[in-house]
Amino acid sequence: MSTLLSQVQEKLQNTESSMRFMQAEHAQTLRGLHDEIHKLQTKCSELTFELHMLGDGAAPSTSTCNHAAEINKLKAEYNSTVRELHSENSRLESLGDERLSKIKLLQFQLKSTKADLTESLQKKDVLIKSLRSDLESKSDQLAYLMSKIHNAKLIQMKVNNNTDESGRRFTPTPPPLRRGSLVPDPAITQ
């Protein structure tokens, strides 16, 4: 998502750069055309002055007519170029506006997705903390029960050992037998 946004921002910067370049070219062309018109108007004024100075209101020379035609031609070219540049400028502005609206939409989507993911992560963090707490509690209970079982086994072993030992102490042993007889020898038993 971030790379898409950076690509769109890069395209927007390229478009803005292209628009600035076209506007600079347009301004330079306009300055050149204005200078040319100014030169031609000056020349026309000079020729008109010469014509009036020549005197008697004779018909304008063909060179004066040619200059006027040249001026009109240059004006038409100038106006055509200005219209083309305005058209191109409008097209670039609408393209820039379109891209800007796309960028704003992507930024909104990015913020929305980021908010959703942040909320999801916070919920998962709460769940993880709860599960850890439960695990620690159960671990403590298990350790306590294991300790109780171990103690119970130790007590049972002691009881079994005492029973074995007490059974041997109190169990009478028969007296030794006389040789060759099945009756015990009284002298040995006392």
PDB file of C-alpha atoms in Angstrom:
ATOM      1  CA  MET A   1       0.000   0.000   0.000  1.00  0.00           C
ATOM      2  CA  SER A   2       2.865   2.296   0.882  1.00  0.00           C
ATOM      3  CA  THR A   3       4.675   1.598  -2.402  1.00  0.00           C
ATOM      4  CA  LEU A   4       1.492   2.358  -4.357  1.00  0.00           C
ATOM      5  CA  LEU A   5       1.163   5.663  -2.543  1.00  0.00           C
ATOM      6  CA  SER A   6       4.804   6.545  -3.210  1.00  0.00           C
ATOM      7  CA  GLN A   7       4.373   5.663  -6.894  1.00  0.00           C
ATOM      8  CA  VAL A   8       1.309   7.876  -7.151  1.00  0.00           C
ATOM      9  CA  GLN A   9       3.121  10.709  -5.369  1.00  0.00           C
ATOM     10  CA  GLU A  10       6.064  10.317  -7.741  1.00  0.00           C
ATOM     11  CA  LYS A  11       3.729  10.461 -10.760  1.00  0.00           C
ATOM     12  CA  LEU A  12       2.075  13.562  -9.303  1.00  0.00           C
ATOM     13  CA  GLN A  13       5.459  15.225  -8.861  1.00  0.00           C
ATOM     14  CA  ASN A  14       6.387  14.330 -12.446  1.00  0.00           C
ATOM     15  CA  THR A  15       3.101  15.774 -13.708  1.00  0.00           C
ATOM     16  CA  GLU A  16       3.553  18.943 -11.688  1.00  0.00           C
ATOM     17  CA  SER A  17       7.091  19.253 -13.030  1.00  0.00           C
ATOM     18  CA  SER A  18       5.797  18.799 -16.582  1.00  0.00           C
ATOM     19  CA  MET A  19       3.141  21.451 -15.965  1.00  0.00           C
ATOM     20  CA  ARG A  20       5.730  23.908 -14.647  1.00  0.00           C
ATOM     21  CA  PHE A  21       7.925  23.205 -17.673  1.00  0.00           C
ATOM     22  CA  MET A  22       5.007  23.718 -20.082  1.00  0.00           C
ATOM     23  CA  GLN A  23       4.006  26.927 -18.301  1.00  0.00           C
ATOM     24  CA  ALA A  24       7.574  28.213 -18.506  1.00  0.00           C
ATOM     25  CA  GLU A  25       7.705  27.334 -22.221  1.00  0.00           C
ATOM     26  CA  HIS A  26       4.325  28.991 -22.714  1.00  0.00           C
ATOM     27  CA  ALA A  27       5.485  32.145 -20.933  1.00  0.00           C
ATOM     28  CA  GLN A  28       8.692  32.227 -22.973  1.00  0.00           C
ATOM     29  CA  THR A  29       6.770  31.753 -26.239  1.00  0.00           C
ATOM     30  CA  LEU A  30       4.350  34.508 -25.241  1.00  0.00           C
ATOM     31  CA  ARG A  31       7.221  36.871 -24.444  1.00  0.00           C
ATOM     32  CA  GLY A  32       8.802  36.093 -27.799  1.00  0.00           C
ATOM     33  CA  LEU A  33       5.542  36.677 -29.634  1.00  0.00           C
ATOM     34  CA  HIS A  34       4.887  39.904 -27.742  1.00  0.00           C
ATOM     35  CA  ASP A  35       8.372  41.112 -28.619  1.00  0.00           C
ATOM     36  CA  GLU A  36       7.811  40.221 -32.265  1.00  0.00           C
ATOM     37  CA  ILE A  37       4.437  41.993 -32.301  1.00  0.00           C
ATOM     38  CA  HIS A  38       6.001  45.034 -30.667  1.00  0.00           C
ATOM     39  CA  LYS A  39       8.767  45.100 -33.292  1.00  0.00           C
ATOM     40  CA  LEU A  40       6.256  44.737 -36.111  1.00  0.00           C
ATOM     41  CA  GLN A  41       3.985  47.406 -34.638  1.00  0.00           C
ATOM     42  CA  THR A  42       6.956  49.740 -34.352  1.00  0.00           C
ATOM     43  CA  LYS A  43       7.932  48.999 -37.936  1.00  0.00           C
ATOM     44  CA  CYS A  44       4.334  49.487 -39.045  1.00  0.00           C
ATOM     45  CA  SER A  45       4.193  52.819 -37.230  1.00  0.00           C
ATOM     46  CA  GLU A  46       7.429  53.886 -38.872  1.00  0.00           C
ATOM     47  CA  LEU A  47       6.156  52.848 -42.292  1.00  0.00           C
ATOM     48  CA  THR A  48       2.854  54.592 -41.711  1.00  0.00           C
ATOM     49  CA  PHE A  49       4.721  57.719 -40.672  1.00  0.00           C
ATOM     50  CA  GLU A  50       6.885  57.474 -43.794  1.00  0.00           C
ATOM     51  CA  LEU A  51       3.775  57.061 -45.876  1.00  0.00           C
ATOM     52  CA  HIS A  52       2.227  60.193 -44.430  1.00  0.00           C
ATOM     53  CA  MET A  53       5.487  62.073 -44.782  1.00  0.00           C
ATOM     54  CA  LEU A  54       5.740  61.166 -48.433  1.00  0.00           C
ATOM     55  CA  GLY A  55       3.002  63.376 -49.005  1.00  0.00           C
ATOM     56  CA  ASP A  56      -0.014  63.705 -51.007  1.00  0.00           C
ATOM     57  CA  GLY A  57      -1.988  60.767 -49.700  1.00  0.00           C
ATOM     58  CA  ALA A  58      -0.850  58.445 -52.442  1.00  0.00           C
ATOM     59  CA  ALA A  59      -1.938  54.831 -52.269  1.00  0.00           C
ATOM     60  CA  PRO A  60      -0.010  52.723 -49.808  1.00  0.00           C
ATOM     61  CA  SER A  61       2.896  50.898 -51.322  1.00  0.00           C
ATOM     62  CA  THR A  62       2.848  47.154 -51.784  1.00  0.00           C
ATOM     63  CA  SER A  63       5.589  46.793 -49.173  1.00  0.00           C
ATOM     64  CA  THR A  64       3.323  48.475 -46.590  1.00  0.00           C
ATOM     65  CA  CYS A  65       0.511  46.104 -47.505  1.00  0.00           C
ATOM     66  CA  ASN A  66       2.910  43.178 -47.274  1.00  0.00           C
ATOM     67  CA  HIS A  67       3.956  44.316 -43.803  1.00  0.00           C
ATOM     68  CA  ALA A  68       0.352  44.618 -42.698  1.00  0.00           C
ATOM     69  CA  ALA A  69      -0.384  41.148 -44.060  1.00  0.00           C
ATOM     70  CA  GLU A  70       2.715  39.817 -42.292  1.00  0.00           C
ATOM     71  CA  ILE A  71       1.582  41.457 -39.058  1.00  0.00           C
ATOM     72  CA  ASN A  72      -1.890  39.953 -39.390  1.00  0.00           C
ATOM     73  CA  LYS A  73      -0.382  36.550 -40.126  1.00  0.00           C
ATOM     74  CA  LEU A  74       1.857  36.790 -37.030  1.00  0.00           C
ATOM     75  CA  LYS A  75      -1.123  37.889 -34.918  1.00  0.00           C
ATOM     76  CA  ALA A  76      -3.108  34.890 -36.130  1.00  0.00           C
ATOM     77  CA  GLU A  77      -0.173  32.544 -35.349  1.00  0.00           C
ATOM     78  CA  TYR A  78       0.225  34.183 -31.949  1.00  0.00           C
ATOM     79  CA  ASN A  79      -3.479  33.789 -31.144  1.00  0.00           C
ATOM     80  CA  SER A  80      -3.422  30.181 -32.343  1.00  0.00           C
ATOM     81  CA  THR A  81      -0.362  29.395 -30.207  1.00  0.00           C
ATOM     82  CA  VAL A  82      -1.935  31.099 -27.205  1.00  0.00           C
ATOM     83  CA  ARG A  83      -5.117  29.037 -27.631  1.00  0.00           C
ATOM     84  CA  GLU A  84      -3.084  25.820 -27.935  1.00  0.00           C
ATOM     85  CA  LEU A  85      -1.057  26.647 -24.844  1.00  0.00           C
ATOM     86  CA  HIS A  86      -4.196  27.518 -22.865  1.00  0.00           C
ATOM     87  CA  SER A  87      -5.757  24.247 -23.990  1.00  0.00           C
ATOM     88  CA  GLU A  88      -2.645  22.283 -22.998  1.00  0.00           C
ATOM     89  CA  ASN A  89      -2.474  24.137 -19.685  1.00  0.00           C
ATOM     90  CA  SER A  90      -6.141  23.314 -18.967  1.00  0.00           C
ATOM     91  CA  ARG A  91      -5.564  19.652 -19.874  1.00  0.00           C
ATOM     92  CA  LEU A  92      -2.535  19.448 -17.574  1.00  0.00           C
ATOM     93  CA  GLU A  93      -4.410  21.159 -14.748  1.00  0.00           C
ATOM     94  CA  SER A  94      -7.329  18.719 -15.046  1.00  0.00           C
ATOM     95  CA  LEU A  95      -4.866  15.807 -15.145  1.00  0.00           C
ATOM     96  CA  GLY A  96      -3.150  17.174 -12.042  1.00  0.00           C
ATOM     97  CA  ASP A  97      -6.507  17.629 -10.296  1.00  0.00           C
ATOM     98  CA  GLU A  98      -7.501  14.079 -11.211  1.00  0.00           C
ATOM     99  CA  ARG A  99      -4.254  12.671  -9.857  1.00  0.00           C
ATOM    100  CA  LEU A 100      -4.530  14.784  -6.742  1.00  0.00           C
ATOM    101  CA  SER A 101      -8.029  13.418  -6.088  1.00  0.00           C
ATOM    102  CA  LYS A 102      -6.697   9.861  -6.584  1.00  0.00           C
ATOM    103  CA  ILE A 103      -3.907  10.561  -4.105  1.00  0.00           C
ATOM    104  CA  LYS A 104      -6.395  11.907  -1.575  1.00  0.00           C
ATOM    105  CA  LEU A 105      -8.552   8.806  -2.042  1.00  0.00           C
ATOM    106  CA  LEU A 106      -5.522   6.543  -1.556  1.00  0.00           C
ATOM    107  CA  GLN A 107      -4.480   8.493   1.527  1.00  0.00           C
ATOM    108  CA  PHE A 108      -7.992   8.101   2.956  1.00  0.00           C
ATOM    109  CA  GLN A 109      -7.959   4.364   2.212  1.00  0.00           C
ATOM    110  CA  LEU A 110      -4.499   4.088   3.774  1.00  0.00           C
ATOM    111  CA  LYS A 111      -5.638   5.883   6.944  1.00  0.00           C
ATOM    112  CA  SER A 112      -8.751   3.719   7.129  1.00  0.00           C
ATOM    113  CA  THR A 113      -6.771   0.503   6.674  1.00  0.00           C
ATOM    114  CA  LYS A 114      -4.187   1.664   9.197  1.00  0.00           C
ATOM    115  CA  ALA A 115      -6.936   2.409  11.746  1.00  0.00           C
ATOM    116  CA  ASP A 116      -8.527  -1.008  11.157  1.00  0.00           C
ATOM    117  CA  LEU A 117      -5.189  -2.792  11.534  1.00  0.00           C
ATOM    118  CA  THR A 118      -4.309  -0.794  14.645  1.00  0.00           C
ATOM    119  CA  GLU A 119      -7.647  -1.695  16.216  1.00  0.00           C
ATOM    120  CA  SER A 120      -7.170  -5.354  15.288  1.00  0.00           C
ATOM    121  CA  LEU A 121      -3.667  -5.363  16.797  1.00  0.00           C
ATOM    122  CA  GLN A 122      -4.941  -3.776  20.000  1.00  0.00           C
ATOM    123  CA  LYS A 123      -7.643  -6.451  20.313  1.00  0.00           C
ATOM    124  CA  LYS A 124      -5.062  -9.174  19.721  1.00  0.00           C
ATOM    125  CA  ASP A 125      -2.747  -7.612  22.329  1.00  0.00           C
ATOM    126  CA  VAL A 126      -5.584  -7.673  24.879  1.00  0.00           C
ATOM    127  CA  LEU A 127      -6.323 -11.315  23.988  1.00  0.00           C
ATOM    128  CA  ILE A 128      -2.629 -12.236  24.291  1.00  0.00           C
ATOM    129  CA  LYS A 129      -2.388 -10.559  27.711  1.00  0.00           C
ATOM    130  CA  SER A 130      -5.518 -12.394  28.870  1.00  0.00           C
ATOM    131  CA  LEU A 131      -4.202 -15.746  27.610  1.00  0.00           C
ATOM    132  CA  ARG A 132      -0.812 -15.137  29.253  1.00  0.00           C
ATOM    133  CA  SER A 133      -2.535 -14.349  32.534  1.00  0.00           C
ATOM    134  CA  ASP A 134      -4.611 -17.533  32.274  1.00  0.00           C
ATOM    135  CA  LEU A 135      -1.506 -19.542  31.387  1.00  0.00           C
ATOM    136  CA  GLU A 136       0.422 -18.173  34.366  1.00  0.00           C
ATOM    137  CA  SER A 137      -2.518 -18.890  36.668  1.00  0.00           C
ATOM    138  CA  LYS A 138      -2.872 -22.456  35.392  1.00  0.00           C
ATOM    139  CA  SER A 139       0.892 -22.930  35.555  1.00  0.00           C
ATOM    140  CA  ASP A 140       0.856 -21.858  39.214  1.00  0.00           C
ATOM    141  CA  GLN A 141      -2.068 -24.211  39.930  1.00  0.00           C
ATOM    142  CA  LEU A 142      -0.270 -27.059  38.180  1.00  0.00           C
ATOM    143  CA  ALA A 143       2.913 -26.440  40.178  1.00  0.00           C
ATOM    144  CA  TYR A 144       0.886 -26.366  43.408  1.00  0.00           C
ATOM    145  CA  LEU A 145      -0.897 -29.624  42.549  1.00  0.00           C
ATOM    146  CA  MET A 146       2.383 -31.295  41.514  1.00  0.00           C
ATOM    147  CA  SER A 147       3.868 -30.252  44.845  1.00  0.00           C
ATOM    148  CA  LYS A 148       0.863 -31.691  46.695  1.00  0.00           C
ATOM    149  CA  ILE A 149       1.116 -34.976  44.749  1.00  0.00           C
ATOM    150  CA  HIS A 150       4.845 -35.173  45.482  1.00  0.00           C
ATOM    151  CA  ASN A 151       4.256 -34.553  49.199  1.00  0.00           C
ATOM    152  CA  ALA A 152       1.475 -37.153  49.237  1.00  0.00           C
ATOM    153  CA  LYS A 153       3.787 -39.703  47.617  1.00  0.00           C
ATOM    154  CA  LEU A 154       6.514 -38.942  50.160  1.00  0.00           C
ATOM    155  CA  ILE A 155       4.047 -39.435  53.009  1.00  0.00           C
ATOM    156  CA  GLN A 156       2.775 -42.661  51.444  1.00  0.00           C
ATOM    157  CA  MET A 157       6.355 -43.938  51.081  1.00  0.00           C
ATOM    158  CA  LYS A 158       7.056 -43.101  54.727  1.00  0.00           C
ATOM    159  CA  VAL A 159       3.911 -44.887  55.816  1.00  0.00           C
ATOM    160  CA  ASN A 160       4.845 -47.924  53.716  1.00  0.00           C
ATOM    161  CA  ASN A 161       8.402 -47.906  55.132  1.00  0.00           C
ATOM    162  CA  ASN A 162       7.087 -47.603  58.688  1.00  0.00           C
ATOM    163  CA  THR A 163       4.663 -50.438  58.095  1.00  0.00           C
ATOM    164  CA  ASP A 164       7.476 -52.593  56.761  1.00  0.00           C
ATOM    165  CA  GLU A 165       9.776 -51.698  59.655  1.00  0.00           C
ATOM    166  CA  SER A 166       7.071 -52.051  62.306  1.00  0.00           C
ATOM    167  CA  GLY A 167       5.973 -55.363  60.835  1.00  0.00           C
ATOM    168  CA  ARG A 168       9.516 -56.731  61.263  1.00  0.00           C
ATOM    169  CA  ARG A 169       9.890 -55.470  64.810  1.00  0.00           C
ATOM    170  CA  PHE A 170       6.766 -56.986  66.133  1.00  0.00           C
ATOM    171  CA  THR A 171       6.819 -60.141  64.146  1.00  0.00           C
ATOM    172  CA  PRO A 172       8.105 -62.898  66.420  1.00  0.00           C
ATOM    173  CA  THR A 173      10.847 -65.086  65.096  1.00  0.00           C
ATOM    174  CA  PRO A 174      10.717 -68.758  66.003  1.00  0.00           C
ATOM    175  CA  PRO A 175      13.429 -70.098  68.353  1.00  0.00           C
ATOM    176  CA  PRO A 176      16.231 -72.140  66.884  1.00  0.00           C
ATOM    177  CA  LEU A 177      15.603 -75.876  66.740  1.00  0.00           C
ATOM    178  CA  ARG A 178      17.619 -78.542  68.495  1.00  0.00           C
ATOM    179  CA  ARG A 179      19.592 -80.792  66.437  1.00  0.00           C
ATOM    180  CA  GLY A 180      17.567 -83.563  65.209  1.00  0.00           C
ATOM    181  CA  SER A 181      14.455 -82.361  67.020  1.00  0.00           C
ATOM    182  CA  LEU A 182      11.417 -80.473  65.940  1.00  0.00           C
ATOM    183  CA  VAL A 183      11.072 -78.766  69.344  1.00  0.00           C
ATOM    184  CA  PRO A 184      13.084 -75.695  70.161  1.00  0.00           C
ATOM    185  CA  ASP A 185      16.008 -75.942  72.567  1.00  0.00           C
ATOM    186  CA  PRO A 186      15.018 -74.150  75.855  1.00  0.00           C
ATOM    187  CA  ALA A 187      18.606 -73.321  76.722  1.00  0.00           C
ATOM    188  CA  ILE A 188      19.187 -71.412  73.523  1.00  0.00           C
ATOM    189  CA  THR A 189      15.924 -69.478  73.634  1.00  0.00           C
ATOM    190  CA  GLN A 190      16.499 -68.080  77.123  1.00  0.00           C
TER     191      GLN A 190
END
